[in-house]
mmCIF file of C-alpha atoms in Angstrom:
data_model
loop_
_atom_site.group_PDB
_atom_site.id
_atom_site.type_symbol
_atom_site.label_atom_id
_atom_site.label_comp_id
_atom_site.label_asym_id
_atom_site.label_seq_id
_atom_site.Cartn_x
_atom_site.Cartn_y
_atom_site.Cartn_z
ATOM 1 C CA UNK S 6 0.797 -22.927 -3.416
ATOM 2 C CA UNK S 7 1.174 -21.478 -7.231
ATOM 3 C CA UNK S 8 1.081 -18.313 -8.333
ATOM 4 C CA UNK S 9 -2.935 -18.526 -9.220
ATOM 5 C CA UNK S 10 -3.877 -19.320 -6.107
ATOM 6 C CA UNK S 11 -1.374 -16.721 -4.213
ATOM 7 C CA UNK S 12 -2.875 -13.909 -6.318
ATOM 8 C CA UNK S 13 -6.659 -15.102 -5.173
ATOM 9 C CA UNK S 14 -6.068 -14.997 -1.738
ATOM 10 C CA UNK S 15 -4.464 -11.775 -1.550
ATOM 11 C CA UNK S 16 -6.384 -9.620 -4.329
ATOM 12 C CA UNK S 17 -3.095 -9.448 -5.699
ATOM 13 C CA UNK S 18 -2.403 -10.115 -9.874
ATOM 14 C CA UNK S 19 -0.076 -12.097 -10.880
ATOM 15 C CA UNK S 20 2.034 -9.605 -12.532
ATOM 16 C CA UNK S 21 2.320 -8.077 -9.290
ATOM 17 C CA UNK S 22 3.237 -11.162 -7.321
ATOM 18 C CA UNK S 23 6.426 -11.260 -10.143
ATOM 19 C CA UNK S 24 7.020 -7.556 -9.799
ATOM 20 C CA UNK S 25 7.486 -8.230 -5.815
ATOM 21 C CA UNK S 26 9.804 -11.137 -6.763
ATOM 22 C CA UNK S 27 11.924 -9.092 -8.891
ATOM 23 C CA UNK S 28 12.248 -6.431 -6.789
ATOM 24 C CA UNK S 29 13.496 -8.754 -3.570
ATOM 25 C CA UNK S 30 10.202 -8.421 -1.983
ATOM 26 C CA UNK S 31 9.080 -11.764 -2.667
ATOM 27 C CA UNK S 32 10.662 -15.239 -2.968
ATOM 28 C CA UNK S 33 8.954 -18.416 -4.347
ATOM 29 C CA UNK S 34 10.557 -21.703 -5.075
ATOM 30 C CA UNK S 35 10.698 -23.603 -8.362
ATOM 31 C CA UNK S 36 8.948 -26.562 -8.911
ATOM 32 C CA UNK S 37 10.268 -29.598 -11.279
ATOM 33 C CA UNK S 38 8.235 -28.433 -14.315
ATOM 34 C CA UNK S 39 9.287 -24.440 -13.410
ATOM 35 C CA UNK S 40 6.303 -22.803 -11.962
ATOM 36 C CA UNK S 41 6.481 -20.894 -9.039
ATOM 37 C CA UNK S 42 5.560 -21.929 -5.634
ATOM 38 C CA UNK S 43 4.787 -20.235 -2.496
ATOM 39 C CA UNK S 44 5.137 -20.756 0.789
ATOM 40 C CA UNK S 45 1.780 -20.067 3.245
ATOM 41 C CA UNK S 46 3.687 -16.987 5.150
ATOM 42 C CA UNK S 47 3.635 -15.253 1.704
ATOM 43 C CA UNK S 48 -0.087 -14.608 2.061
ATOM 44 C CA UNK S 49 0.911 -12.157 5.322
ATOM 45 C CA UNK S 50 3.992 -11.097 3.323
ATOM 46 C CA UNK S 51 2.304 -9.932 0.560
ATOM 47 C CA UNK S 52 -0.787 -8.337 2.240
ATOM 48 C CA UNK S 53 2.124 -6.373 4.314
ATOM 49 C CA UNK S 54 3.970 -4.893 1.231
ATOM 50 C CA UNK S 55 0.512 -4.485 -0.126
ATOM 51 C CA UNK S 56 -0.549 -2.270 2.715
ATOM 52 C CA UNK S 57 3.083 -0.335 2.957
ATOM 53 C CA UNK S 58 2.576 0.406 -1.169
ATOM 54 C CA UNK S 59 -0.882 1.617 -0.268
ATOM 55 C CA UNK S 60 0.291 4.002 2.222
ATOM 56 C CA UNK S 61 2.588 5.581 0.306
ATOM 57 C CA UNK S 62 6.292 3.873 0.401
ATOM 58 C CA UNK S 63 8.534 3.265 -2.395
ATOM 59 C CA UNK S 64 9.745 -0.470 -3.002
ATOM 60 C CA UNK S 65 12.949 0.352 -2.257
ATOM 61 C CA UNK S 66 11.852 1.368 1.473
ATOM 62 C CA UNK S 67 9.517 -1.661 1.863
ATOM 63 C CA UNK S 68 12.859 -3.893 0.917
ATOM 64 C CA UNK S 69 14.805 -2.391 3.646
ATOM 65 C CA UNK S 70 12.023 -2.538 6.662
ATOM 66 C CA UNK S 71 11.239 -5.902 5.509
ATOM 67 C CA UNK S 72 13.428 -7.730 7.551
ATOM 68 C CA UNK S 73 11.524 -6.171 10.546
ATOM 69 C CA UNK S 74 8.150 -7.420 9.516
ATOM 70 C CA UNK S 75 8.488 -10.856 11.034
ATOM 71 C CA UNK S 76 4.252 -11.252 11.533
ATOM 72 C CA UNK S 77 1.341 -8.849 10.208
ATOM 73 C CA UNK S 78 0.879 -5.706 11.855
ATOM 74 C CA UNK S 79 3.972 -5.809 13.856
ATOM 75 C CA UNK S 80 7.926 -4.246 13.506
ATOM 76 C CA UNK S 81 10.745 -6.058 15.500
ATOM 77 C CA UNK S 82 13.985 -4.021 14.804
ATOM 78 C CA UNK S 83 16.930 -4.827 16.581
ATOM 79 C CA UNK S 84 19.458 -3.106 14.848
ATOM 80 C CA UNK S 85 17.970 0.353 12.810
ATOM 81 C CA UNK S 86 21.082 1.950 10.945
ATOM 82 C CA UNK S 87 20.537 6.170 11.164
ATOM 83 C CA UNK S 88 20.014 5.629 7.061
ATOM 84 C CA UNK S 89 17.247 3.111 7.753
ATOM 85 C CA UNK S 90 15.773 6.014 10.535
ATOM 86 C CA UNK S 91 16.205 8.847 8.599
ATOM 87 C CA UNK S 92 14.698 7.110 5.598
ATOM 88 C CA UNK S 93 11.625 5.772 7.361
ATOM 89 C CA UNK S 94 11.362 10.002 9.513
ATOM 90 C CA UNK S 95 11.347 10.944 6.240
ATOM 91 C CA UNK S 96 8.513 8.388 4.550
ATOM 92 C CA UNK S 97 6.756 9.221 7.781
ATOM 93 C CA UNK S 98 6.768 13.466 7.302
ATOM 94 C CA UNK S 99 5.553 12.484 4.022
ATOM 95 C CA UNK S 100 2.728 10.245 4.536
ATOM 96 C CA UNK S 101 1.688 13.045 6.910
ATOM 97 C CA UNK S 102 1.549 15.753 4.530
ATOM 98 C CA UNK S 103 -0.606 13.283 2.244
ATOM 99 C CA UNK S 104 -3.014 12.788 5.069
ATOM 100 C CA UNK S 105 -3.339 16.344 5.341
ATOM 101 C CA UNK S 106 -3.782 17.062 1.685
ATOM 102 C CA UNK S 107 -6.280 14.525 1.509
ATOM 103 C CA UNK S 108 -8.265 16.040 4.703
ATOM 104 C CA UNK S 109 -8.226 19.279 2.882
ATOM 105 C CA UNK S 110 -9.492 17.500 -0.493
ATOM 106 C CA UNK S 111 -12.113 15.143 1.687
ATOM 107 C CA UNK S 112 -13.182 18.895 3.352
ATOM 108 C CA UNK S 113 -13.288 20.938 0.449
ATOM 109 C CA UNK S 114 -15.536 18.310 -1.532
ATOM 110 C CA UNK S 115 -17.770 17.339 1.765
ATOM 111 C CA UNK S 116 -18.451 21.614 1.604
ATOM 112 C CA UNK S 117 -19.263 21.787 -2.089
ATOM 113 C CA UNK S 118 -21.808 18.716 -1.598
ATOM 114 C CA UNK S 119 -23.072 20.245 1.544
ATOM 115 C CA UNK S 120 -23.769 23.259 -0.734
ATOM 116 C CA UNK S 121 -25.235 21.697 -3.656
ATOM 117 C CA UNK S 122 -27.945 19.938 -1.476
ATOM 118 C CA UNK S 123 -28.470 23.310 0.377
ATOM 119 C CA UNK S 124 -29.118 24.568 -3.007
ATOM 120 C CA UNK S 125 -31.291 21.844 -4.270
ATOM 121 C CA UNK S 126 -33.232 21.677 -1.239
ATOM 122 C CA UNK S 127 -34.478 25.751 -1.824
ATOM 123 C CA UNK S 128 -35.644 24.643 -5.437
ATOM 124 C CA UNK S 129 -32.232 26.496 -7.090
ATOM 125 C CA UNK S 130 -30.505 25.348 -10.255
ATOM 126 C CA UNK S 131 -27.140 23.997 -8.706
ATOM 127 C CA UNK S 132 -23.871 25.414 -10.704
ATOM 128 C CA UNK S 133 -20.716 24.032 -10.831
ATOM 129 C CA UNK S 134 -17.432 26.053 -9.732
#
């Protein structure tokens, strides 16, 4: 499949699709006339480094667990270097304090809503913080 038609079925743009090439994430072939072409595992492919950039890790970790992704949702490693552990313990810590930030963030604003309808409800002008 070309580039167009890569980038529909994953939500993806195409400048993206090219960004994943050039970082190693990606590989296409090259047709006769020079346009890129993709094979039908790179849907899963790219809706896996999609997912990994949405939770949080770097390119440069996605291109070293990549190898392990050998079908969506799943990681085969045989042999994990301690640079490839302690570089995944560490993307893991991290993600964690994100979730927690974000908890704190999701409580903080479900309280001030909470409040403003409290307010509202009792016929009060609502002010901002």
């Amino acid at each position: 499949m070309r580039i167009g038609e890569l980038a529909e079925r994953t939500g993806t743009p195409r400048r993206m699709l090219r960004y994943y090439e050039e970082q190693g994430l990606l590989v296409s072939d090259r047709a006769a006339n020079g346009y890129r072409e993709y094979g039908e595992p790179c849907v899963d492919r790219v809706l896996q480094i999609r997912g990994l950039l949405d939770s949080g890790l770097p390119t440069r970790v996605i291109k070293q667990i990549l190898p392990c992704l050998k079908e969506p949702r799943a990681i085969h490693v045989t042999d994990a270097t301690p640079e490839t552990m302690a570089t995944l313990e560490r993307e893991r810590d991290r993600m964690t304090q994100r979730i927690e930030c974000l908890l704190r963030s999701r409580d903080a604003i479900s309280d001030y809503v909470e409040a403003v309808r409290v307010n509202q409800a009792r016929g009060r002008p609502r002010r901002s913080r």
